[in-house]
Coordinates of C-alpha atoms in Angstrom, one line a residue:
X1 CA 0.0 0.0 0.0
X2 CA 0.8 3.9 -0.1
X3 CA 1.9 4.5 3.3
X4 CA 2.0 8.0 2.7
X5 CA -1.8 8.3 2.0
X6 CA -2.1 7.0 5.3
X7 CA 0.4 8.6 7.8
X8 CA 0.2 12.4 9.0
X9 CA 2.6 13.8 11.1
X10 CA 2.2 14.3 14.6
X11 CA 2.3 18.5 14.3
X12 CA -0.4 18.8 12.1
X13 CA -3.9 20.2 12.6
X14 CA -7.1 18.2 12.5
X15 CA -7.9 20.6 9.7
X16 CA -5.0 19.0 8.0
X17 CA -6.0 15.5 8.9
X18 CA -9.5 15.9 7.8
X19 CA -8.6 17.1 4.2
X20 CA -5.9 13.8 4.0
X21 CA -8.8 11.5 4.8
X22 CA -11.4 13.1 2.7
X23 CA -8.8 12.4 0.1
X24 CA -9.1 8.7 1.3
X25 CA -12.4 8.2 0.5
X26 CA -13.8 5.0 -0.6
X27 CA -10.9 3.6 0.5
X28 CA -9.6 2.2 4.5
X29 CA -10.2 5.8 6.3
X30 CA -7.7 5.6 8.9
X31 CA -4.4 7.2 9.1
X32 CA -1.4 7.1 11.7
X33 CA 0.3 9.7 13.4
X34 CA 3.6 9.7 13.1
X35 CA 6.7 11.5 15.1
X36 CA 9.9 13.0 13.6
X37 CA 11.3 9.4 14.1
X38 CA 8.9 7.2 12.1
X39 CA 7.0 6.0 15.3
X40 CA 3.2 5.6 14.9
X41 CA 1.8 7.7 18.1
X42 CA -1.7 7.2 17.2
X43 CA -4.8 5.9 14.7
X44 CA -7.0 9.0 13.6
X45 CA -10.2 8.3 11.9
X46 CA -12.9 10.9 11.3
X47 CA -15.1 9.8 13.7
X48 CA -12.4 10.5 16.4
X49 CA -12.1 13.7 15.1
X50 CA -15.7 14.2 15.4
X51 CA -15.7 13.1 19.0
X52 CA -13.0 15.2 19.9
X53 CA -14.8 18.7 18.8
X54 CA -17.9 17.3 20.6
X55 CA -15.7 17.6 23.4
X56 CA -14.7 21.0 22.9
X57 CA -11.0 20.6 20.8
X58 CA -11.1 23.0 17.9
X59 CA -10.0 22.3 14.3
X60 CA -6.5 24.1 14.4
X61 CA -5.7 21.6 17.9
X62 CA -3.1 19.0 17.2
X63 CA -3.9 15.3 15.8
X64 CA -2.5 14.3 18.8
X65 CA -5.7 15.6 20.5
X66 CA -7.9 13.5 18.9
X67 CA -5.8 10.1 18.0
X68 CA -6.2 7.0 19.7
X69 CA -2.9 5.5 21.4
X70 CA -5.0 2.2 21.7
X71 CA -4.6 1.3 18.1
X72 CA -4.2 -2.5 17.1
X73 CA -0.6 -3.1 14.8
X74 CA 1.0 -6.1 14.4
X75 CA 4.8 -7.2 14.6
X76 CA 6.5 -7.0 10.9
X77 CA 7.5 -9.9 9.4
X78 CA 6.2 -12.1 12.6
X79 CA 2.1 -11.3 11.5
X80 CA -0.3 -13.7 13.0
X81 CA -2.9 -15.1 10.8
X82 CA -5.2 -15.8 14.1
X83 CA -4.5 -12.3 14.8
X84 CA -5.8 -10.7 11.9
X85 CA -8.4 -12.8 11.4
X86 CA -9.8 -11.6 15.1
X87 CA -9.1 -7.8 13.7
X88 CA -11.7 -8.3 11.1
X89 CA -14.0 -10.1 13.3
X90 CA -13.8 -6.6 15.3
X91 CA -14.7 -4.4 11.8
X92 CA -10.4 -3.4 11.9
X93 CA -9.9 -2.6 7.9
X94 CA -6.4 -1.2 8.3
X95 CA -3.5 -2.7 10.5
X96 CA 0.0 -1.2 10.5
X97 CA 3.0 -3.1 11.1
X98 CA 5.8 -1.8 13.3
X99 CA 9.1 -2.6 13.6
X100 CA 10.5 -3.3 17.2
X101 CA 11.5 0.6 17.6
X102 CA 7.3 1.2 16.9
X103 CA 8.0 2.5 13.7
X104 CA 5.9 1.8 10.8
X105 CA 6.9 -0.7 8.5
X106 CA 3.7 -1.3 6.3
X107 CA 0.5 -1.4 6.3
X108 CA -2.8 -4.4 5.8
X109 CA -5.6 -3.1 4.3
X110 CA -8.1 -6.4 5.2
X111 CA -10.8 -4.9 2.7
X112 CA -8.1 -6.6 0.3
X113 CA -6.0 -8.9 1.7
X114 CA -7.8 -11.6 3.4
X115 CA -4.7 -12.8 5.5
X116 CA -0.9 -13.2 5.4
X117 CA -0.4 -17.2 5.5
X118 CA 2.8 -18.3 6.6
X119 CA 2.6 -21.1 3.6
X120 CA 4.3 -22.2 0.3
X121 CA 1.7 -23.8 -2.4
X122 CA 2.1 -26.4 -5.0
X123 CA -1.1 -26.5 -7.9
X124 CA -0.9 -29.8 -10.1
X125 CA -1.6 -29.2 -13.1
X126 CA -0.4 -31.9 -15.4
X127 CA -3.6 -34.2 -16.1
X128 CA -5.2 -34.6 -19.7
X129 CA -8.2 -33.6 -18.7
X130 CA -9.8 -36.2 -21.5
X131 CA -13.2 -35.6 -20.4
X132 CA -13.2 -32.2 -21.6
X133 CA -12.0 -32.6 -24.8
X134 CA -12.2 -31.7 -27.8
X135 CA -11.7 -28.2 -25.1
X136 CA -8.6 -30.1 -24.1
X137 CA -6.9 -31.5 -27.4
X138 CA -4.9 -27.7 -27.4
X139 CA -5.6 -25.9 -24.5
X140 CA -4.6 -27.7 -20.5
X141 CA -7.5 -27.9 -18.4
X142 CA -6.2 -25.1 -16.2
X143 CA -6.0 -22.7 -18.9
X144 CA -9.8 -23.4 -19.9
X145 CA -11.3 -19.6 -19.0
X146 CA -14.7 -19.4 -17.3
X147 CA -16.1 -15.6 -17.4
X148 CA -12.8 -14.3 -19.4
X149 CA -10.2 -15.8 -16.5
X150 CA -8.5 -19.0 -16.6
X151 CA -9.1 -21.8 -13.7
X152 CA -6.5 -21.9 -12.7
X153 CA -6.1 -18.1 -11.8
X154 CA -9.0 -17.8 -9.7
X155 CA -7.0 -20.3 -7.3
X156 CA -3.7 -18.2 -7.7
X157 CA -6.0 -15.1 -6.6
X158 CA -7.2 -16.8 -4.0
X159 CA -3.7 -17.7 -2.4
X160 CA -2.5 -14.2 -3.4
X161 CA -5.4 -12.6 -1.3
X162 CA -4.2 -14.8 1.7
X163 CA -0.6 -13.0 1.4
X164 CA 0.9 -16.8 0.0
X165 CA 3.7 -15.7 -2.6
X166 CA 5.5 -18.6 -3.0
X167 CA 3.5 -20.6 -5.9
X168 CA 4.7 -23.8 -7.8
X169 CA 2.4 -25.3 -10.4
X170 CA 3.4 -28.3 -11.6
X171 CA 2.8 -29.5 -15.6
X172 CA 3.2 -31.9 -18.3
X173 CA 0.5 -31.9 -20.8
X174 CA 0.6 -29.1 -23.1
X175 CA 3.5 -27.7 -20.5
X176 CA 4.7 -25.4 -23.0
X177 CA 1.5 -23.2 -23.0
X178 CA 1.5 -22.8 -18.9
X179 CA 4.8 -22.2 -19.0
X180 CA 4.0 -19.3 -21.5
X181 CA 0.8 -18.3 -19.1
X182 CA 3.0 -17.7 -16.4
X183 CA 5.5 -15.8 -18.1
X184 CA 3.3 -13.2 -16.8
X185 CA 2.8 -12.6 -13.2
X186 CA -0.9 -13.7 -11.7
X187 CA -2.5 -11.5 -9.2
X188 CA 1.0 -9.6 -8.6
X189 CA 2.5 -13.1 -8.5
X190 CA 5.8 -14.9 -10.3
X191 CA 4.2 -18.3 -10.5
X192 CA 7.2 -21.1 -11.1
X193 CA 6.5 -24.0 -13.0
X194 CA 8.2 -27.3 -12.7
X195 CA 7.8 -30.1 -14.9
X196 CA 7.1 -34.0 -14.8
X197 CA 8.8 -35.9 -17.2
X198 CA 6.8 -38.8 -16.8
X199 CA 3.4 -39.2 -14.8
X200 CA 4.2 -39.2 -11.3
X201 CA 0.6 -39.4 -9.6
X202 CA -1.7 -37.1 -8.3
X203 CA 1.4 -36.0 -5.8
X204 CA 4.7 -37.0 -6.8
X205 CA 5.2 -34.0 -8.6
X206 CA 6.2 -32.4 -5.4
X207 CA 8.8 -33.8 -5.0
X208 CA 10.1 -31.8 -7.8
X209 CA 9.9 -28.3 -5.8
X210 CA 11.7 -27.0 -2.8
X211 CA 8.7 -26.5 -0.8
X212 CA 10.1 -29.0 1.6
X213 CA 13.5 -27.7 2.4
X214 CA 12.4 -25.5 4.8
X215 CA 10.2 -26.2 8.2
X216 CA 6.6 -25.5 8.1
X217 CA 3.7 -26.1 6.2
X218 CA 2.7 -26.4 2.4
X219 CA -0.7 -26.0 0.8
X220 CA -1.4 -28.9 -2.3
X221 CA -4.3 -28.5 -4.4
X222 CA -5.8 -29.6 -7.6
X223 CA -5.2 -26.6 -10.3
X224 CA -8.6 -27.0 -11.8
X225 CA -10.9 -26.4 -9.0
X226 CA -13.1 -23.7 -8.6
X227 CA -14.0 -23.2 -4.9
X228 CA -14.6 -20.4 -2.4
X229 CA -12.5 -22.5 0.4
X230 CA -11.2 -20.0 3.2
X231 CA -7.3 -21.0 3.1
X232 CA -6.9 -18.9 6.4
X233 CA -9.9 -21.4 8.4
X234 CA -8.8 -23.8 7.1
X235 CA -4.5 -23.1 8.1
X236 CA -6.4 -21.8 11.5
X237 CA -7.8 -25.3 12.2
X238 CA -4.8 -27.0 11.0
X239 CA -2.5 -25.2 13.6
X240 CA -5.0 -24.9 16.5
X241 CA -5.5 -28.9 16.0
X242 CA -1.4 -29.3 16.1
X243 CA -1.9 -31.5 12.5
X244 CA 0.3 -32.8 10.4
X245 CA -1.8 -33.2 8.0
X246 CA -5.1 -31.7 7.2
X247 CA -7.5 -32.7 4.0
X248 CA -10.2 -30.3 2.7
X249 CA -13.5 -32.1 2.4
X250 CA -16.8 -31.6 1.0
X251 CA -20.0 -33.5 2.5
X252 CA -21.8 -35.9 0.1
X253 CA -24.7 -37.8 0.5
X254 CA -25.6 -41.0 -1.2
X255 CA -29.4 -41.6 -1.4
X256 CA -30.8 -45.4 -2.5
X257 CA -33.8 -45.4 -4.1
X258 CA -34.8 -48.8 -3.1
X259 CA -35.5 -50.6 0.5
X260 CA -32.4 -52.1 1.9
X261 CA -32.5 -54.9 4.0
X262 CA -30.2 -56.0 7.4
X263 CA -29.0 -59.0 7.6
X264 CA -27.7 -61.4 10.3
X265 CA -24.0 -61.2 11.0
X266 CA -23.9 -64.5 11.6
X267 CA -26.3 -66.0 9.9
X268 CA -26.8 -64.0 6.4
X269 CA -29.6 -65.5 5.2
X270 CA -31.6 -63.6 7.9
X271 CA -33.0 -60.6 7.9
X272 CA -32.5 -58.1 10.6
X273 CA -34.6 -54.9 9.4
X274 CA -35.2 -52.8 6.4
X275 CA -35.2 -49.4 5.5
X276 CA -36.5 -47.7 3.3
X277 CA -34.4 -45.5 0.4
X278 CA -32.0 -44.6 3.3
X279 CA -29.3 -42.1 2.6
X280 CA -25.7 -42.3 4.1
X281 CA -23.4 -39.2 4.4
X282 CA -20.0 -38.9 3.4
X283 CA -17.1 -36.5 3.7
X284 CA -15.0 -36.8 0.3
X285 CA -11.9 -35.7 -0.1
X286 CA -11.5 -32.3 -2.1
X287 CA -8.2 -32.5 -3.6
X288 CA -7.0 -29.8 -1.4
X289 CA -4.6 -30.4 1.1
X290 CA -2.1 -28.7 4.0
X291 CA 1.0 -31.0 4.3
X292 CA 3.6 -30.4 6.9
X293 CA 6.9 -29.7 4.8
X294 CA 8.9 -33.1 6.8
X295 CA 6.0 -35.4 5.6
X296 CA 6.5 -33.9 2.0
X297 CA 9.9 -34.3 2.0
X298 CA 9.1 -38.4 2.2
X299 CA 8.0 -38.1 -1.2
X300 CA 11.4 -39.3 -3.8
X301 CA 11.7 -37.2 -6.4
X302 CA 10.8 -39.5 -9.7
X303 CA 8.9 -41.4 -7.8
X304 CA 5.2 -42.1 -8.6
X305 CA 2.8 -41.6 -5.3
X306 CA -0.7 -40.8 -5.0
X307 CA -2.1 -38.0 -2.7
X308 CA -4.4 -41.3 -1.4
X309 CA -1.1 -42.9 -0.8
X310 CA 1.0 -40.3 0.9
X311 CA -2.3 -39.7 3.6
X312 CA -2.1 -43.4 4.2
X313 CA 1.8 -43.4 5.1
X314 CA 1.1 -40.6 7.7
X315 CA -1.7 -42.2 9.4
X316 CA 0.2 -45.7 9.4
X317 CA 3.1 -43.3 11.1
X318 CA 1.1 -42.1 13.4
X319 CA 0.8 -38.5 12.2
X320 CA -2.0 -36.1 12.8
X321 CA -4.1 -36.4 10.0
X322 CA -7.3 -34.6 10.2
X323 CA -9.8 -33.0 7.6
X324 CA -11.4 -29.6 7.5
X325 CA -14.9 -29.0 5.9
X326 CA -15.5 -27.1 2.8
X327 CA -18.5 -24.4 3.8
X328 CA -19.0 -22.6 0.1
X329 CA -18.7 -23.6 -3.1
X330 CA -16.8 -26.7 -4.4
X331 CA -16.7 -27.9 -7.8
X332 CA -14.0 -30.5 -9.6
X333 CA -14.3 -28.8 -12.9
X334 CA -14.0 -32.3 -14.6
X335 CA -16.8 -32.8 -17.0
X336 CA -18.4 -30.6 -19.5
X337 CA -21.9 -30.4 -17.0
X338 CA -19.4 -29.4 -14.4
X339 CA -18.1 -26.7 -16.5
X340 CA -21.6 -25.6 -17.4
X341 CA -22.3 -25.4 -13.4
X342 CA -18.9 -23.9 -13.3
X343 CA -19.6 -20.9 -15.9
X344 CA -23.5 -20.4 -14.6
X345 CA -22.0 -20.1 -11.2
X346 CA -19.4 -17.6 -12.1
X347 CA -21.9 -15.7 -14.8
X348 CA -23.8 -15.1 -11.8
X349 CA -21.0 -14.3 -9.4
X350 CA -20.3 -11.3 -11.6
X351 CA -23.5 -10.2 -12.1
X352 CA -24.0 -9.8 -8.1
X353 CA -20.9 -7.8 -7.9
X354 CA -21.3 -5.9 -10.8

């Protein structure tokens, strides 16, 4: 952000102040007061100012007569995501971030980004995508565009609005023409790309990025999704619940349309009950997951491995492994009636917002 649009120094009038944020608006209303040293004294907004000449301060007073020393900041470079997720439950649009001397070192406007994730991601993108053809015969999946915009760079938005800067998407088919996509930065975004030689699974194209060679955590997703998944709830639940391992889900419910019987455990050709057209609920797995980097650095570069499989050998270890539930939209853009619902769903998006 323009820190400058924000900051006002600490011997300047309200008068002064008023004009800056009238300047502001539209935008996160808020600016800091700052002393001859960089350190933010106070927040002003205009309803402080307000408040103050209720209570008798005139317009040629000092900001400092009117800003709040209260104001909420973060450390830079240590941000919190639980933090700044509890300063938008609270209505907080703007956060500065000081430095240990106080001083401001930037600023989060939370009417844009939605959090600053401490995580590296990895988007595989290196399926056929058969169904979809003839779409598919020249163009990856990915790169299919619903409303104007690729797939795959509505997910890359997503992770830039969550502060995560670090992106890998790995390819094979058609490699050249992501490779060329990305040329280009996405969201603000240089996007690498690492390809398979041969087909490595649904996973064990990881192995072929440095995500692991550093403690922590690494988001893995499907690049041809097109979901509304909060990233932050879900890294929230995966580091209050000390996992190793958490897997997006969606629910799904399986209805039978006939009446089932119960039979004997023992003796099977007895029947125990029926029911009729019972349905049974599932969680299925979403194709989205957040690894810790130690169990990603398992995976042998080369090496075919399934997601499937790689969830299995942490469980067997012992890991953590737990799941977190999708609550918007989820759709596996893998048939053409999914990317109908896909396109109606985003047609309509934009005509909400529009």
């Amino acid at each position: 952000m323009n820190m400058e649009r924000h900051t006002i120094s600490h011997t300047a009038s309200l008068m002064e102040a008023l004009r800056k944020l009238n300047a502001l608006s539209g935008g996160a209303m808020t600016l800091f007061v700052l002393d001859d040293g960089g350190v933010v004294r106070g927040s002003l907004t205009d309803g402080d100012i307000r408040r103050a000449i209720i209570g008798g301060t005139v317009l040629g007073s000092s900001v400092l007569e009117a800003a709040r020393c209260d104001f909420r900041s973060v450390r830079h470079g240590a941000v919190d995501p639980g933090v700044l997720s509890g300063f938008r439950s609270l209505g907080i649009t703007l956060v500065p971030e000081l430095d240990a001397e106080g001083r401001l070192a930037g600023l989060i406007d939370l009417s844009r980004q939605r959090s600053l994730l401490p995580l590296k991601a990895v988007l595989m993108a290196g399926g056929k995508g058969e169904r979809l053809r003839p779409a598919t015969l020249t163009t990856p999946k990915p790169l299919l565009e619903i409303e104007g915009k690729a797939i795959i760079d509505y997910n890359i938005e997503a992770l830039a609005a969550c502060g995560i800067d670090d992106i890998t998407v790995t390819t094979r088919y058609l490699a050249d023409k992501l490779d060329e996509h990305f040329r280009q930065p996405v969201a603000g975004v240089r996007v690498k790309t690492v390809r398979e030689d041969e087909p490595l699974g649904t996973i064990g194209a990881v192995a072929l990025t440095d995500v692991a060679a550093a403690p922590g955590d690494t988001l893995v997703m499907n690049s041809d999704l097109l979901t509304t998944i909060s990233f932050e709830e879900m890294y929230l639940q995966h580091k209050r619940r000390g996992a190793d391992l958490t897997i997006a889900v969606v629910p799904y419910q399986v209805s039978v349309p006939y009446a089932i019987l119960t039979l004997d455990g023992e003796d099977d050709s007895a029947v125990t009950g029926i029911e009729e057209k019972p349905s049974y609920s599932y969680y299925a797995n979403a194709g989205i997951y957040l690894f810790a980097n130690d169990l990603l650095a398992t995976l042998v570069p080369g090496e075919r491995c399934d997601a499937t499989d790689l969830v299995e050998r942490a469980i067997k270890a012992g890991r953590r492994v737990t799941y977190y539930t999708i609550k918007g939209t989820w759709i596996d853009v893998g048939s053409p009636v999914d990317f109908r619902q896909a396109r109606e769903l985003m047609r309509h998006h934009n005509a909400m917002n529009s």
